[in-house]
mmCIF file of C-alpha atoms in Angstrom:
data_model
loop_
_atom_site.group_PDB
_atom_site.id
_atom_site.type_symbol
_atom_site.label_atom_id
_atom_site.label_comp_id
_atom_site.label_asym_id
_atom_site.label_seq_id
_atom_site.Cartn_x
_atom_site.Cartn_y
_atom_site.Cartn_z
ATOM 1 C CA MET A 1 -146.580 85.680 -50.580
ATOM 2 C CA ILE A 2 -143.286 87.354 -49.777
ATOM 3 C CA GLU A 3 -141.954 87.794 -46.251
ATOM 4 C CA PHE A 4 -139.014 90.117 -45.620
ATOM 5 C CA THR A 5 -137.020 90.143 -42.377
ATOM 6 C CA ILE A 6 -134.174 92.561 -41.704
ATOM 7 C CA LEU A 7 -131.466 91.026 -39.526
ATOM 8 C CA GLY A 8 -129.169 94.051 -39.675
ATOM 9 C CA SER A 9 -128.872 97.235 -41.701
ATOM 10 C CA GLY A 10 -126.067 99.743 -41.404
ATOM 11 C CA SER A 11 -122.300 100.098 -41.379
ATOM 12 C CA ALA A 12 -122.027 97.439 -38.621
ATOM 13 C CA GLY A 13 -123.462 94.856 -41.003
ATOM 14 C CA ASN A 14 -126.232 94.121 -43.479
ATOM 15 C CA ALA A 15 -128.313 90.967 -43.752
ATOM 16 C CA ALA A 16 -131.960 90.242 -44.538
ATOM 17 C CA ILE A 17 -134.117 87.260 -45.383
ATOM 18 C CA VAL A 18 -136.646 87.103 -48.183
ATOM 19 C CA ARG A 19 -139.015 84.150 -48.043
ATOM 20 C CA SER A 20 -141.739 82.768 -50.269
ATOM 21 C CA SER A 21 -143.922 79.723 -49.700
ATOM 22 C CA ALA A 22 -141.318 77.752 -51.694
ATOM 23 C CA GLY A 23 -138.041 78.870 -50.110
ATOM 24 C CA ALA A 24 -135.890 81.487 -48.397
ATOM 25 C CA LEU A 25 -132.750 83.431 -49.274
ATOM 26 C CA LEU A 26 -130.329 85.389 -47.142
ATOM 27 C CA ILE A 27 -129.569 88.701 -48.818
ATOM 28 C CA ASP A 28 -126.009 89.624 -47.845
ATOM 29 C CA ALA A 29 -124.077 88.231 -44.885
ATOM 30 C CA GLY A 30 -122.514 91.320 -43.364
ATOM 31 C CA LEU A 31 -122.903 90.240 -39.744
ATOM 32 C CA SER A 32 -120.917 87.422 -38.160
ATOM 33 C CA ALA A 33 -122.299 83.932 -38.709
ATOM 34 C CA ALA A 34 -123.099 83.776 -34.971
ATOM 35 C CA GLN A 35 -125.070 87.032 -35.142
ATOM 36 C CA ILE A 36 -126.957 85.980 -38.268
ATOM 37 C CA THR A 37 -127.847 82.634 -36.687
ATOM 38 C CA ALA A 38 -128.923 84.272 -33.404
ATOM 39 C CA ARG A 39 -131.017 86.914 -35.144
ATOM 40 C CA MET A 40 -132.650 84.292 -37.353
ATOM 41 C CA ALA A 41 -133.514 82.271 -34.232
ATOM 42 C CA ALA A 42 -135.015 85.372 -32.603
ATOM 43 C CA ALA A 43 -137.202 85.725 -35.712
ATOM 44 C CA GLY A 44 -138.235 82.057 -35.533
ATOM 45 C CA MET A 45 -136.016 80.920 -38.419
ATOM 46 C CA SER A 46 -133.062 78.608 -38.904
ATOM 47 C CA PRO A 47 -130.175 78.737 -41.409
ATOM 48 C CA ASP A 48 -131.241 75.234 -42.454
ATOM 49 C CA GLU A 49 -134.277 76.864 -44.119
ATOM 50 C CA LEU A 50 -132.077 78.919 -46.468
ATOM 51 C CA ALA A 51 -131.637 77.927 -50.110
ATOM 52 C CA GLY A 52 -128.627 80.226 -50.497
ATOM 53 C CA ILE A 53 -127.011 83.619 -49.958
ATOM 54 C CA LEU A 54 -127.649 86.354 -52.516
ATOM 55 C CA LEU A 55 -125.059 89.159 -52.594
ATOM 56 C CA THR A 56 -125.642 92.789 -53.511
ATOM 57 C CA HIS A 57 -121.901 93.587 -53.615
ATOM 58 C CA GLU A 58 -118.530 92.709 -52.105
ATOM 59 C CA HIS A 59 -118.072 95.212 -49.255
ATOM 60 C CA GLY A 60 -117.299 93.745 -45.819
ATOM 61 C CA ASP A 61 -120.457 95.108 -44.200
ATOM 62 C CA HIS A 62 -122.336 92.861 -46.678
ATOM 63 C CA THR A 63 -120.028 89.805 -46.669
ATOM 64 C CA ARG A 64 -118.370 89.580 -43.216
ATOM 65 C CA GLY A 65 -120.054 86.283 -42.225
ATOM 66 C CA LEU A 66 -120.009 84.699 -45.678
ATOM 67 C CA ASP A 67 -117.129 82.241 -45.258
ATOM 68 C CA VAL A 68 -118.233 80.837 -41.892
ATOM 69 C CA LEU A 69 -121.905 80.612 -42.902
ATOM 70 C CA THR A 70 -121.169 78.774 -46.126
ATOM 71 C CA ARG A 71 -118.767 76.424 -44.370
ATOM 72 C CA LYS A 72 -121.134 75.686 -41.485
ATOM 73 C CA PHE A 73 -124.351 75.310 -43.495
ATOM 74 C CA SER A 74 -123.130 74.369 -47.021
ATOM 75 C CA LEU A 75 -125.026 77.242 -48.604
ATOM 76 C CA PRO A 76 -124.519 78.286 -52.218
ATOM 77 C CA ILE A 77 -123.481 81.881 -52.890
ATOM 78 C CA LEU A 78 -125.317 83.716 -55.662
ATOM 79 C CA ALA A 79 -123.310 86.645 -57.021
ATOM 80 C CA ASN A 80 -122.546 88.281 -60.333
ATOM 81 C CA ALA A 81 -119.249 87.428 -62.025
ATOM 82 C CA MET A 82 -117.333 90.521 -60.900
ATOM 83 C CA THR A 83 -118.434 90.253 -57.261
ATOM 84 C CA ARG A 84 -117.598 86.546 -57.282
ATOM 85 C CA GLU A 85 -114.117 87.241 -58.631
ATOM 86 C CA VAL A 86 -113.366 89.798 -55.899
ATOM 87 C CA LEU A 87 -114.608 87.497 -53.115
ATOM 88 C CA ARG A 88 -113.308 84.141 -54.326
ATOM 89 C CA GLU A 89 -110.036 84.394 -52.341
ATOM 90 C CA ASN A 90 -111.842 85.388 -49.113
ATOM 91 C CA VAL A 91 -114.228 82.438 -49.048
ATOM 92 C CA LYS A 92 -112.224 79.426 -47.946
ATOM 93 C CA SER A 93 -115.208 77.103 -47.604
ATOM 94 C CA PRO A 94 -116.110 74.769 -50.459
ATOM 95 C CA ALA A 95 -119.096 76.993 -51.187
ATOM 96 C CA LEU A 96 -120.915 76.379 -54.396
ATOM 97 C CA TRP A 97 -120.739 79.635 -56.332
ATOM 98 C CA LYS A 98 -123.679 80.331 -58.617
ATOM 99 C CA THR A 99 -122.954 83.137 -61.056
ATOM 100 C CA ILE A 100 -126.064 85.201 -61.718
ATOM 101 C CA PRO A 101 -126.613 87.839 -64.381
ATOM 102 C CA CYS A 102 -126.359 91.525 -63.624
ATOM 103 C CA GLY A 103 -129.113 93.005 -65.705
ATOM 104 C CA GLY A 104 -131.170 89.858 -66.194
ATOM 105 C CA SER A 105 -133.441 87.492 -64.339
ATOM 106 C CA PHE A 106 -133.391 83.940 -63.015
ATOM 107 C CA GLN A 107 -135.502 81.591 -60.888
ATOM 108 C CA PHE A 108 -134.390 80.491 -57.418
ATOM 109 C CA ALA A 109 -136.051 79.466 -54.129
ATOM 110 C CA GLY A 110 -139.559 80.040 -55.460
ATOM 111 C CA PHE A 111 -138.802 83.515 -56.784
ATOM 112 C CA GLU A 112 -138.329 85.094 -60.153
ATOM 113 C CA ILE A 113 -135.406 87.398 -59.329
ATOM 114 C CA GLU A 114 -134.604 90.357 -61.559
ATOM 115 C CA THR A 115 -131.193 92.008 -61.139
ATOM 116 C CA PHE A 116 -130.025 95.454 -62.177
ATOM 117 C CA ARG A 117 -127.074 97.749 -61.603
ATOM 118 C CA VAL A 118 -127.195 100.414 -58.929
ATOM 119 C CA PRO A 119 -124.804 103.332 -58.376
ATOM 120 C CA HIS A 120 -122.380 102.604 -55.515
ATOM 121 C CA ASP A 121 -118.601 102.484 -55.066
ATOM 122 C CA ALA A 122 -118.327 98.712 -55.496
ATOM 123 C CA VAL A 123 -117.128 96.556 -58.393
ATOM 124 C CA ASP A 124 -120.621 95.681 -59.747
ATOM 125 C CA PRO A 125 -123.372 96.399 -57.179
ATOM 126 C CA MET A 126 -126.885 95.131 -57.842
ATOM 127 C CA GLY A 127 -130.462 95.741 -56.805
ATOM 128 C CA PHE A 128 -133.132 93.063 -56.924
ATOM 129 C CA VAL A 129 -136.815 92.632 -57.640
ATOM 130 C CA PHE A 130 -138.339 89.454 -56.209
ATOM 131 C CA ARG A 131 -141.566 88.182 -57.716
ATOM 132 C CA THR A 132 -143.923 85.354 -56.850
ATOM 133 C CA THR A 133 -147.293 84.708 -58.471
ATOM 134 C CA THR A 134 -148.945 86.974 -55.894
ATOM 135 C CA ALA A 135 -146.412 89.595 -54.765
ATOM 136 C CA SER A 136 -143.345 91.671 -55.656
ATOM 137 C CA LEU A 137 -140.591 93.275 -53.585
ATOM 138 C CA GLY A 138 -137.676 95.521 -54.521
ATOM 139 C CA VAL A 139 -134.431 95.454 -52.516
ATOM 140 C CA LEU A 140 -131.846 98.224 -52.900
ATOM 141 C CA SER A 141 -128.803 98.323 -50.660
ATOM 142 C CA ASP A 142 -126.284 101.167 -50.461
ATOM 143 C CA LEU A 143 -128.007 103.064 -53.233
ATOM 144 C CA GLY A 144 -125.915 106.065 -54.256
ATOM 145 C CA HIS A 145 -128.847 107.767 -55.981
ATOM 146 C CA ALA A 146 -131.967 106.709 -57.852
ATOM 147 C CA THR A 147 -131.106 106.511 -61.543
ATOM 148 C CA SER A 148 -133.783 106.297 -64.212
ATOM 149 C CA LEU A 149 -133.070 102.538 -64.445
ATOM 150 C CA VAL A 150 -133.580 102.081 -60.691
ATOM 151 C CA ARG A 151 -136.810 104.107 -60.764
ATOM 152 C CA ALA A 152 -138.126 102.060 -63.690
ATOM 153 C CA LYS A 153 -137.334 98.736 -61.982
ATOM 154 C CA VAL A 154 -139.078 99.561 -58.704
ATOM 155 C CA GLN A 155 -142.261 101.129 -60.055
ATOM 156 C CA ALA A 156 -145.531 99.410 -59.188
ATOM 157 C CA LEU A 157 -144.064 96.903 -56.706
ATOM 158 C CA ASP A 158 -145.931 95.736 -53.614
ATOM 159 C CA GLY A 159 -142.994 96.637 -51.372
ATOM 160 C CA LEU A 160 -139.582 98.296 -51.483
ATOM 161 C CA PHE A 161 -136.618 98.111 -49.096
ATOM 162 C CA ILE A 162 -133.957 100.804 -49.467
#
């Protein structure tokens, strides 16, 4: 089972929640912490349910609420090394950074998460494929164009958010 809830998508801010039976992740924190919390409440969720924040890239419309959210809820930030380096100075909270591979996979919050590069004007932007034993979902944010790598990664998934 995979549930996907969009809290905001666009130049005003991007944030979504992906949830399995074992956990939930916030994908990007581009809205204010107050907006993310309010929109989660409207969807029947609480930030206390989150295992962490997974970042696609460093742009402000994807990271605006990151510092306040991590300070208020002690959430780890999952980002690749280059994105982490760019954002490290902006996150004043004692957030626990978890460096994840770009072009690899790892387990977190009940998901097998595969990462891959996507074309965008950021330092090292990533797309994701989330897998559980019963479902799969691709998440692509600010995709410049669909490269052959992107097309290969999102084939035969149960769902795709672009």
